[in-house]
Short mmCIF file of C-alpha atoms in Angstrom, two decimals:
data_model
loop_
_atom_site.label_atom_id
_atom_site.label_comp_id
_atom_site.label_asym_id
_atom_site.label_seq_id
_atom_site.Cartn_x
_atom_site.Cartn_y
_atom_site.Cartn_z
CA UNK A 539 170.67 -4.27 81.30
CA UNK A 540 170.63 -4.80 85.74
CA UNK A 541 167.75 -6.33 87.01
CA UNK A 542 165.41 -4.64 89.52
CA UNK A 543 162.55 -5.03 91.32
CA UNK A 544 159.95 -3.72 93.37
CA UNK A 545 158.46 -3.41 97.31
CA UNK A 546 155.84 -2.96 98.28
CA UNK A 547 155.30 0.74 97.98
CA UNK A 548 155.81 1.07 94.55
CA UNK A 549 159.82 2.08 95.23
CA UNK A 550 162.22 0.73 92.59
CA UNK A 551 164.88 -1.63 94.19
CA UNK A 552 168.37 -2.26 92.86
CA UNK A 553 169.38 -5.89 92.41
CA UNK A 554 170.79 -5.37 96.13
CA UNK A 555 167.79 -4.49 97.63
CA UNK A 556 168.29 -1.34 97.76
CA UNK A 557 166.10 1.71 96.72
CA UNK A 558 166.87 3.12 93.08
CA UNK A 559 167.97 6.39 93.59
CA UNK A 560 169.93 5.76 97.40
CA UNK A 561 172.27 3.09 95.19
CA UNK A 562 172.56 6.12 92.58
CA UNK A 563 173.38 8.62 94.85
CA UNK A 564 175.76 6.32 97.28
CA UNK A 565 177.61 5.31 93.21
CA UNK A 566 177.25 9.42 92.57
CA UNK A 567 179.42 10.04 95.76
CA UNK A 568 182.06 7.93 95.51
CA UNK A 569 182.31 8.91 91.99
CA UNK A 570 183.14 12.14 93.63
CA UNK A 571 185.14 11.08 96.12
CA UNK A 572 187.70 9.54 93.66
CA UNK A 573 187.64 12.33 91.61
CA UNK A 574 189.05 13.82 94.69
CA UNK A 575 190.97 12.13 95.28
CA UNK A 576 192.49 11.89 92.04
CA UNK A 577 193.35 16.04 92.51
CA UNK A 578 193.94 16.35 95.87
CA UNK A 579 197.94 16.01 95.10
CA UNK A 580 197.11 18.81 93.18
CA UNK A 581 195.27 21.46 95.67
CA UNK A 582 197.09 20.17 98.37
CA UNK A 583 200.76 21.29 96.18
CA UNK A 584 199.01 24.56 95.14
CA UNK A 585 198.00 25.22 98.65
CA UNK A 586 201.65 24.89 99.84
CA UNK A 587 203.09 26.31 97.33
CA UNK A 588 200.66 29.77 96.36
CA UNK A 589 197.25 30.17 98.49
CA UNK A 590 199.50 30.15 102.30
CA UNK A 591 202.78 31.89 101.15
CA UNK A 592 200.44 34.69 99.47
CA UNK A 593 198.10 34.26 102.70
CA UNK A 594 201.37 34.93 105.21
CA UNK A 595 202.18 38.02 102.82
CA UNK A 596 199.13 39.36 103.11
CA UNK A 597 198.81 38.66 107.83
CA UNK A 598 202.60 39.84 107.62
CA UNK A 599 202.08 43.49 105.77
CA UNK A 600 199.71 44.17 108.67
CA UNK A 601 201.27 42.53 111.44
CA UNK A 602 202.64 45.05 113.93
CA UNK A 603 205.35 43.11 115.88
CA UNK A 604 208.83 43.00 116.62
CA UNK A 605 210.80 40.43 116.58
CA UNK A 606 208.29 37.81 116.74
CA UNK A 607 206.13 39.86 119.70
CA UNK A 608 203.22 42.53 119.19
CA UNK A 609 204.09 45.47 120.59
CA UNK A 610 201.31 46.49 122.64
CA UNK A 611 202.41 42.73 124.34
CA UNK A 612 206.22 44.44 124.35
CA UNK A 613 205.03 48.01 125.81
CA UNK A 614 201.51 47.55 127.10
CA UNK A 615 201.80 49.71 130.45
CA UNK A 616 203.08 52.18 127.22
CA UNK A 617 200.32 51.67 124.82
CA UNK A 618 197.21 52.34 128.06
CA UNK A 619 199.13 55.10 129.09
CA UNK A 620 198.97 56.77 126.48
CA UNK A 621 194.79 56.52 125.19
CA UNK A 622 194.66 59.62 126.31
CA UNK A 623 197.61 62.05 125.31
CA UNK A 624 197.18 64.04 121.93
CA UNK A 625 199.96 64.98 119.95
CA UNK A 626 198.74 67.08 117.81
CA UNK A 627 198.42 69.57 120.74
CA UNK A 628 202.06 70.02 120.78
CA UNK A 629 202.53 69.07 124.50
CA UNK A 630 204.92 66.40 125.87
CA UNK A 631 203.55 63.39 126.88
CA UNK A 632 202.97 63.54 130.68
CA UNK A 633 204.64 61.85 133.84
CA UNK A 634 202.91 58.98 133.83
CA UNK A 635 203.88 57.97 130.48
CA UNK A 636 207.69 57.94 130.96
CA UNK A 637 206.50 55.92 133.91
CA UNK A 638 205.45 53.53 132.23
CA UNK A 639 207.66 53.45 129.73
CA UNK A 640 210.55 52.47 132.08
CA UNK A 641 208.72 49.95 132.85
CA UNK A 642 207.85 48.76 129.61
CA UNK A 643 211.61 49.17 128.58
CA UNK A 644 213.75 47.72 131.71
CA UNK A 645 211.34 44.51 130.93
CA UNK A 646 211.83 44.64 127.56
CA UNK A 647 215.92 44.81 127.75
CA UNK A 648 215.56 41.75 129.91
CA UNK A 649 213.48 39.60 127.54
CA UNK A 650 217.00 41.11 124.62
CA UNK A 651 213.33 42.80 122.83
CA UNK A 652 214.35 46.34 123.42
CA UNK A 653 216.40 46.87 120.12
CA UNK A 654 214.05 45.15 118.49
CA UNK A 655 211.00 47.10 119.93
CA UNK A 656 213.01 50.24 118.45
CA UNK A 657 213.86 48.65 115.18
CA UNK A 658 210.14 48.47 114.48
CA UNK A 659 209.62 52.34 115.64
CA UNK A 660 213.04 53.10 113.14
CA UNK A 661 211.02 51.86 110.03
CA UNK A 662 208.11 54.75 110.64
CA UNK A 663 210.60 57.56 112.54
CA UNK A 664 214.76 56.77 111.40
CA UNK A 665 216.05 58.24 114.57
CA UNK A 666 214.35 55.39 117.02
CA UNK A 667 216.65 52.41 116.35
CA UNK A 668 219.58 54.33 118.11
CA UNK A 669 217.29 55.62 120.74
CA UNK A 670 216.28 52.78 122.17
CA UNK A 671 219.53 50.39 121.85
CA UNK A 672 221.32 53.42 123.93
CA UNK A 673 218.20 53.86 127.14
CA UNK A 674 217.57 50.13 127.44
CA UNK A 675 220.57 49.07 130.13
CA UNK A 676 220.50 52.68 131.92
CA UNK A 677 216.47 52.70 132.11
CA UNK A 678 217.01 48.83 133.50
CA UNK A 679 219.49 49.76 136.93
CA UNK A 680 216.12 52.30 138.07
CA UNK A 681 214.12 51.84 141.19
CA UNK A 682 210.57 52.20 139.39
CA UNK A 683 209.48 53.01 143.62
CA UNK A 684 212.00 55.42 144.38
CA UNK A 685 213.57 56.96 141.60
CA UNK A 686 211.97 59.72 139.63
CA UNK A 687 210.61 62.05 137.73
CA UNK A 688 211.03 59.68 134.99
CA UNK A 689 210.75 62.74 132.48
CA UNK A 690 213.72 64.10 133.42
CA UNK A 691 215.42 61.31 133.81
CA UNK A 692 214.59 59.87 129.95
CA UNK A 693 216.03 63.86 129.11
CA UNK A 694 219.53 62.42 130.82
CA UNK A 695 219.70 59.49 128.20
CA UNK A 696 218.66 61.20 124.90
CA UNK A 697 216.56 64.57 124.08
CA UNK A 698 214.99 62.53 121.83
CA UNK A 699 212.85 61.52 124.55
CA UNK A 700 211.17 64.55 124.50
CA UNK A 701 210.77 65.17 120.96
CA UNK A 702 206.76 64.51 120.02
CA UNK A 703 206.89 62.92 116.80
CA UNK A 704 208.87 59.67 118.32
CA UNK A 705 205.71 59.73 120.76
CA UNK A 706 203.25 60.09 118.44
CA UNK A 707 204.87 56.90 116.17
CA UNK A 708 204.65 55.34 119.64
CA UNK A 709 201.19 56.05 119.68
CA UNK A 710 200.15 55.31 116.14
CA UNK A 711 201.98 52.49 116.36
CA UNK A 712 200.52 50.74 119.67
CA UNK A 713 197.95 48.04 117.59
CA UNK A 714 198.45 44.68 117.40
CA UNK A 715 197.86 45.89 113.14
CA UNK A 716 198.71 48.47 111.59
CA UNK A 717 198.82 50.64 108.27
CA UNK A 718 202.00 51.99 108.26
CA UNK A 719 203.74 49.47 105.94
CA UNK A 720 201.63 50.33 103.40
CA UNK A 721 201.69 53.82 104.27
CA UNK A 722 205.42 53.81 103.68
CA UNK A 723 204.32 51.27 100.55
CA UNK A 724 202.83 54.59 98.82
CA UNK A 725 205.45 57.18 99.97
CA UNK A 726 203.22 57.77 102.66
CA UNK A 727 203.97 58.68 106.60
CA UNK A 728 202.21 59.53 109.69
CA UNK A 729 202.91 62.83 111.75
CA UNK A 730 201.49 64.50 114.49
CA UNK A 731 199.21 66.22 111.54
CA UNK A 732 198.31 63.27 110.87
CA UNK A 733 198.38 60.89 107.16
CA UNK A 734 200.59 63.12 104.92
CA UNK A 735 202.97 62.25 101.05
CA UNK A 736 206.29 62.57 101.74
CA UNK A 737 208.89 65.05 99.79
CA UNK A 738 208.78 64.49 95.99
CA UNK A 739 212.73 63.34 95.62
CA UNK A 740 211.84 61.38 98.57
CA UNK A 741 209.13 59.15 96.98
CA UNK A 742 210.70 56.13 96.09
CA UNK A 743 208.81 53.51 95.91
CA UNK A 744 205.80 55.04 93.40
CA UNK A 745 209.02 55.71 91.39
CA UNK A 746 209.83 52.17 91.06
CA UNK A 747 206.38 51.61 90.82
CA UNK A 748 206.05 53.68 87.62
CA UNK A 749 208.96 52.46 85.89
CA UNK A 750 208.73 48.83 86.39
CA UNK A 751 205.68 48.78 84.83
CA UNK A 752 206.94 50.91 82.34
CA UNK A 753 209.56 48.55 81.55
CA UNK A 754 207.10 46.01 81.80
CA UNK A 755 205.07 47.29 78.94
CA UNK A 756 208.42 48.45 76.82
CA UNK A 757 209.95 44.69 77.44
CA UNK A 758 206.34 43.64 76.50
CA UNK A 759 206.09 45.36 72.82
CA UNK A 760 209.91 44.68 71.94
CA UNK A 761 209.68 40.57 72.95
CA UNK A 762 206.03 41.31 70.39
CA UNK A 763 207.97 42.74 67.69
CA UNK A 764 210.83 40.71 67.25
CA UNK A 765 208.95 37.41 68.79
CA UNK A 766 206.19 37.45 65.44
CA UNK A 767 207.65 37.34 62.50
CA UNK A 768 210.06 34.73 63.70
CA UNK A 769 206.60 32.91 64.98
CA UNK A 770 205.02 33.48 61.53
CA UNK A 771 208.30 31.80 59.70
CA UNK A 772 208.24 29.22 62.60
CA UNK A 773 204.55 28.21 61.41
CA UNK A 774 204.80 28.72 57.81
CA UNK A 775 208.91 25.92 57.69
CA UNK A 776 207.69 22.34 56.41
CA UNK A 777 208.01 20.68 60.39
CA UNK A 778 211.30 18.90 59.93
CA UNK A 779 212.83 22.42 59.99
CA UNK A 780 210.33 24.34 61.57
CA UNK A 781 210.68 21.58 64.46
CA UNK A 782 214.97 21.86 64.06
CA UNK A 783 215.30 25.62 64.61
CA UNK A 784 211.64 25.77 67.31
CA UNK A 785 214.33 23.67 69.18
CA UNK A 786 217.03 26.63 68.63
CA UNK A 787 213.93 28.54 70.59
CA UNK A 788 214.00 26.80 73.47
CA UNK A 789 217.95 26.67 74.07
CA UNK A 790 217.78 29.42 75.83
CA UNK A 791 216.53 27.29 78.62
CA UNK A 792 218.16 24.66 79.47
CA UNK A 793 220.86 28.02 80.57
CA UNK A 794 221.21 28.77 83.58
CA UNK A 795 218.85 32.78 84.00
CA UNK A 796 222.07 34.43 85.97
CA UNK A 797 224.29 33.51 83.62
CA UNK A 798 222.65 34.50 80.43
CA UNK A 799 222.26 37.57 82.26
CA UNK A 800 226.13 38.17 83.25
CA UNK A 801 226.86 37.08 79.22
CA UNK A 802 224.46 40.26 78.40
CA UNK A 803 226.50 41.72 80.99
CA UNK A 804 229.97 41.11 79.29
CA UNK A 805 228.29 42.05 76.06
CA UNK A 806 226.92 45.51 76.75
CA UNK A 807 229.55 46.93 78.90
CA UNK A 808 232.26 49.83 78.03
CA UNK A 809 234.91 47.55 76.76
CA UNK A 810 232.32 44.86 75.54
CA UNK A 811 232.11 43.29 72.08
CA UNK A 812 228.95 45.25 70.95
CA UNK A 813 230.95 48.68 72.01
CA UNK A 814 234.29 47.27 70.41
CA UNK A 815 232.33 46.61 67.40
CA UNK A 816 230.69 50.07 67.31
CA UNK A 817 233.93 51.87 67.22
CA UNK A 818 235.88 49.34 64.92
CA UNK A 819 232.94 51.01 62.29
CA UNK A 820 234.26 54.48 62.85
CA UNK A 821 232.48 55.57 65.56
CA UNK A 822 234.38 58.18 68.40
CA UNK A 823 232.35 57.41 71.52
CA UNK A 824 231.40 54.22 72.79
CA UNK A 825 227.61 53.59 73.31
CA UNK A 826 226.03 53.71 77.15
CA UNK A 827 224.54 49.93 77.23
CA UNK A 828 224.98 49.04 80.76
CA UNK A 829 223.69 49.87 84.04
CA UNK A 830 220.81 51.97 82.67
CA UNK A 831 217.48 51.23 81.89
CA UNK A 832 218.25 50.40 78.18
CA UNK A 833 220.53 46.95 79.36
CA UNK A 834 218.03 46.10 81.40
CA UNK A 835 214.96 46.32 78.10
CA UNK A 836 218.36 44.48 75.71
CA UNK A 837 218.94 41.96 78.12
CA UNK A 838 214.86 40.87 79.94
CA UNK A 839 213.77 41.11 75.78
CA UNK A 840 216.11 38.50 74.90
CA UNK A 841 215.40 36.43 78.00
CA UNK A 842 211.64 36.98 77.36
CA UNK A 843 211.40 35.91 73.68
CA UNK A 844 210.70 32.66 73.85
CA UNK A 845 207.90 33.22 75.92
CA UNK A 846 206.69 35.54 73.46
CA UNK A 847 207.01 33.20 70.68
CA UNK A 848 206.02 29.77 72.12
CA UNK A 849 202.49 30.94 72.30
CA UNK A 850 202.68 32.99 68.78
CA UNK A 851 203.50 29.77 67.31
CA UNK A 852 201.11 27.96 68.78
CA UNK A 853 198.49 29.87 67.76
CA UNK A 854 199.31 30.47 64.12
CA UNK A 855 200.25 26.35 63.57
CA UNK A 856 195.98 25.81 63.60
CA UNK A 857 195.94 28.61 61.19
CA UNK A 858 195.23 26.52 57.83
CA UNK A 859 197.30 28.75 54.79
CA UNK A 860 194.61 28.31 52.55
CA UNK A 861 192.82 31.59 54.23
CA UNK A 862 195.38 33.09 52.66
CA UNK A 863 195.79 32.29 49.38
CA UNK A 864 191.67 31.61 49.45
CA UNK A 865 191.88 36.38 50.29
CA UNK A 866 194.46 36.55 47.56
CA UNK A 867 192.73 34.41 45.03
CA UNK A 868 190.04 37.20 45.32
CA UNK A 869 191.86 40.07 44.63
CA UNK A 870 193.78 41.30 48.09
CA UNK A 871 197.29 42.51 48.16
CA UNK A 872 199.53 41.12 50.64
CA UNK A 873 198.90 43.53 53.29
CA UNK A 874 195.83 43.30 53.34
CA UNK A 875 195.20 39.40 53.22
CA UNK A 876 197.92 39.97 56.53
CA UNK A 877 195.66 42.34 57.96
CA UNK A 878 191.93 41.61 57.20
CA UNK A 879 192.69 37.85 57.36
CA UNK A 880 195.54 36.98 59.20
CA UNK A 881 196.33 38.74 61.66
CA UNK A 882 193.19 38.59 63.87
CA UNK A 883 193.02 35.10 64.31
CA UNK A 884 196.82 35.13 65.45
CA UNK A 885 195.50 38.03 68.31
CA UNK A 886 195.20 34.96 70.85
CA UNK A 887 198.42 33.73 70.95
CA UNK A 888 199.11 38.08 70.91
CA UNK A 889 196.85 37.78 73.92
CA UNK A 890 198.62 35.69 75.82
CA UNK A 891 201.95 35.89 75.08
CA UNK A 892 202.01 40.02 76.32
CA UNK A 893 199.53 38.76 79.95
CA UNK A 894 202.80 35.75 79.68
CA UNK A 895 205.57 38.67 79.21
CA UNK A 896 204.65 41.06 81.32
CA UNK A 897 203.74 39.02 84.76
CA UNK A 898 207.04 37.72 84.26
CA UNK A 899 208.62 41.44 83.16
CA UNK A 900 207.40 42.51 86.60
CA UNK A 901 208.59 40.06 89.13
CA UNK A 902 211.77 40.26 87.68
CA UNK A 903 214.96 41.38 90.29
CA UNK A 904 218.18 39.21 88.43
CA UNK A 905 218.64 41.21 85.72
CA UNK A 906 217.76 43.96 86.46
CA UNK A 907 219.54 44.13 89.29
CA UNK A 908 222.61 42.98 87.30
CA UNK A 909 222.69 45.34 84.13
CA UNK A 910 220.29 47.77 85.24
CA UNK A 911 222.15 50.00 88.24
CA UNK A 912 220.49 52.53 89.54
CA UNK A 913 218.15 54.37 87.04
CA UNK A 914 216.85 49.84 85.72
CA UNK A 915 216.08 48.61 89.23
CA UNK A 916 213.00 47.54 89.64
CA UNK A 917 210.46 46.98 92.68
CA UNK A 918 211.13 43.69 93.25
CA UNK A 919 214.83 44.60 93.46
CA UNK A 920 213.84 46.58 96.58
CA UNK A 921 211.49 43.95 97.90
CA UNK A 922 214.19 41.29 97.44
CA UNK A 923 216.26 44.56 99.40
CA UNK A 924 213.74 45.03 102.50
CA UNK A 925 213.69 40.92 102.77
CA UNK A 926 217.61 40.18 102.72
CA UNK A 927 218.83 42.80 104.45
CA UNK A 928 217.03 45.57 105.96
CA UNK A 929 214.70 42.81 107.78
CA UNK A 930 211.80 45.00 106.85
CA UNK A 931 209.25 41.80 105.91
CA UNK A 932 206.32 43.43 106.32
CA UNK A 933 206.83 46.66 104.43
CA UNK A 934 208.73 43.85 101.49
CA UNK A 935 204.98 42.07 101.97
CA UNK A 936 203.37 45.13 101.64
CA UNK A 937 205.45 46.50 98.20
CA UNK A 938 204.57 42.62 97.26
CA UNK A 939 200.89 43.00 98.04
CA UNK A 940 200.55 46.23 96.45
CA UNK A 941 202.22 44.49 93.00
CA UNK A 942 199.99 41.83 93.45
CA UNK A 943 197.05 43.83 93.11
CA UNK A 944 198.19 46.06 91.00
CA UNK A 945 198.45 42.96 88.07
CA UNK A 946 195.20 42.05 89.21
CA UNK A 947 193.84 45.47 87.75
CA UNK A 948 195.02 45.31 84.76
CA UNK A 949 194.33 41.94 84.30
CA UNK A 950 191.10 42.56 84.95
CA UNK A 951 191.51 46.22 82.88
CA UNK A 952 192.18 43.94 79.86
CA UNK A 953 189.49 41.06 80.60
CA UNK A 954 187.12 44.23 80.33
CA UNK A 955 189.51 45.72 77.27
CA UNK A 956 190.44 42.35 75.33
CA UNK A 957 188.65 39.33 77.14
CA UNK A 958 190.79 36.63 78.46
CA UNK A 959 188.26 34.01 76.66
CA UNK A 960 190.04 35.04 73.87
CA UNK A 961 194.02 34.68 74.94
CA UNK A 962 194.42 31.03 73.57
CA UNK A 963 197.54 28.57 73.81
CA UNK A 964 196.76 26.94 69.89
#
């Protein structure tokens, strides 16, 4: 035990002469610092790979930019003159607005921003991209001091400059931040009459969202139905045999996801192995297994099956076999012993596997893209399209944010109904 002393005031001193409380606080602070340094690489990794990308996604979903510049910085005069104009009046903007547009559009043309400006407005109202692209060069040649009136000059370029909906779009998207991307993500639109829902046949994202959640649920149920007996068998077999079979369960992880999906595309096609075997059995018509929802369910169930088996197996392995034998010795049938004794103890593994499979299924896009066709694509395929092909990063970020919100809500509901504390991996 360390030697201690007391000073004239009765304070306990450590061996180095400092007050014991101060010495203990310093030692505790040093211990916490060492612990923080140990977990610092993990915290940094989470910050860079998880927190910052999500924060960037949330920010992009509300930023009102054309290229790298904010809309009010590209057309400041138009934004200012449009403040007092009411699109609900049914009247075209005053001459001052057209003059402001001539000034700002000429500057945007010199800065090569006019096409990006038109593309940004085109996300809200189709047709505006070509309008700005067509008008940039002619407007840049005008003399603001002598030319005019500018309303007639713009209408000479294109009659769409007299379209009130176009001007309403410009006014509605004249701030630094916008909710337009989220409106588009839920198939809503802002018109001169206010916010309205699109026609039912144009509500693409609502349909994709429901399809994604429904198919993910079906895939989760399928993996549970197939994975539960496999995990039970692995847990019941001797260790040497179960380890060998467990390697076969893990074997798909050693093969590329793209290769596995391509293999299923070959198996499920009209002239594929499964249909050839079906015809060999004597059936006249070939099955439609590709480019539809059935193909997505089959392929993704196979791909995600190990993620269900492993949590189930790890939980089942901890259940003593003597429990079932004890239940049977007390007169319970095999079915009763399973339902009342064994199955309740496996529910933590079911919860863990179901959460894992469902969340993974919601975010899949390679498999639905290759085997789903038009009827089997997920919302993730549309997000990827907006990122890669359309270049509409704001809409893609809004769709991703909504999907994240939906998953968190479902997770919250699951926690309230089942309890996340009951989810175990063994």
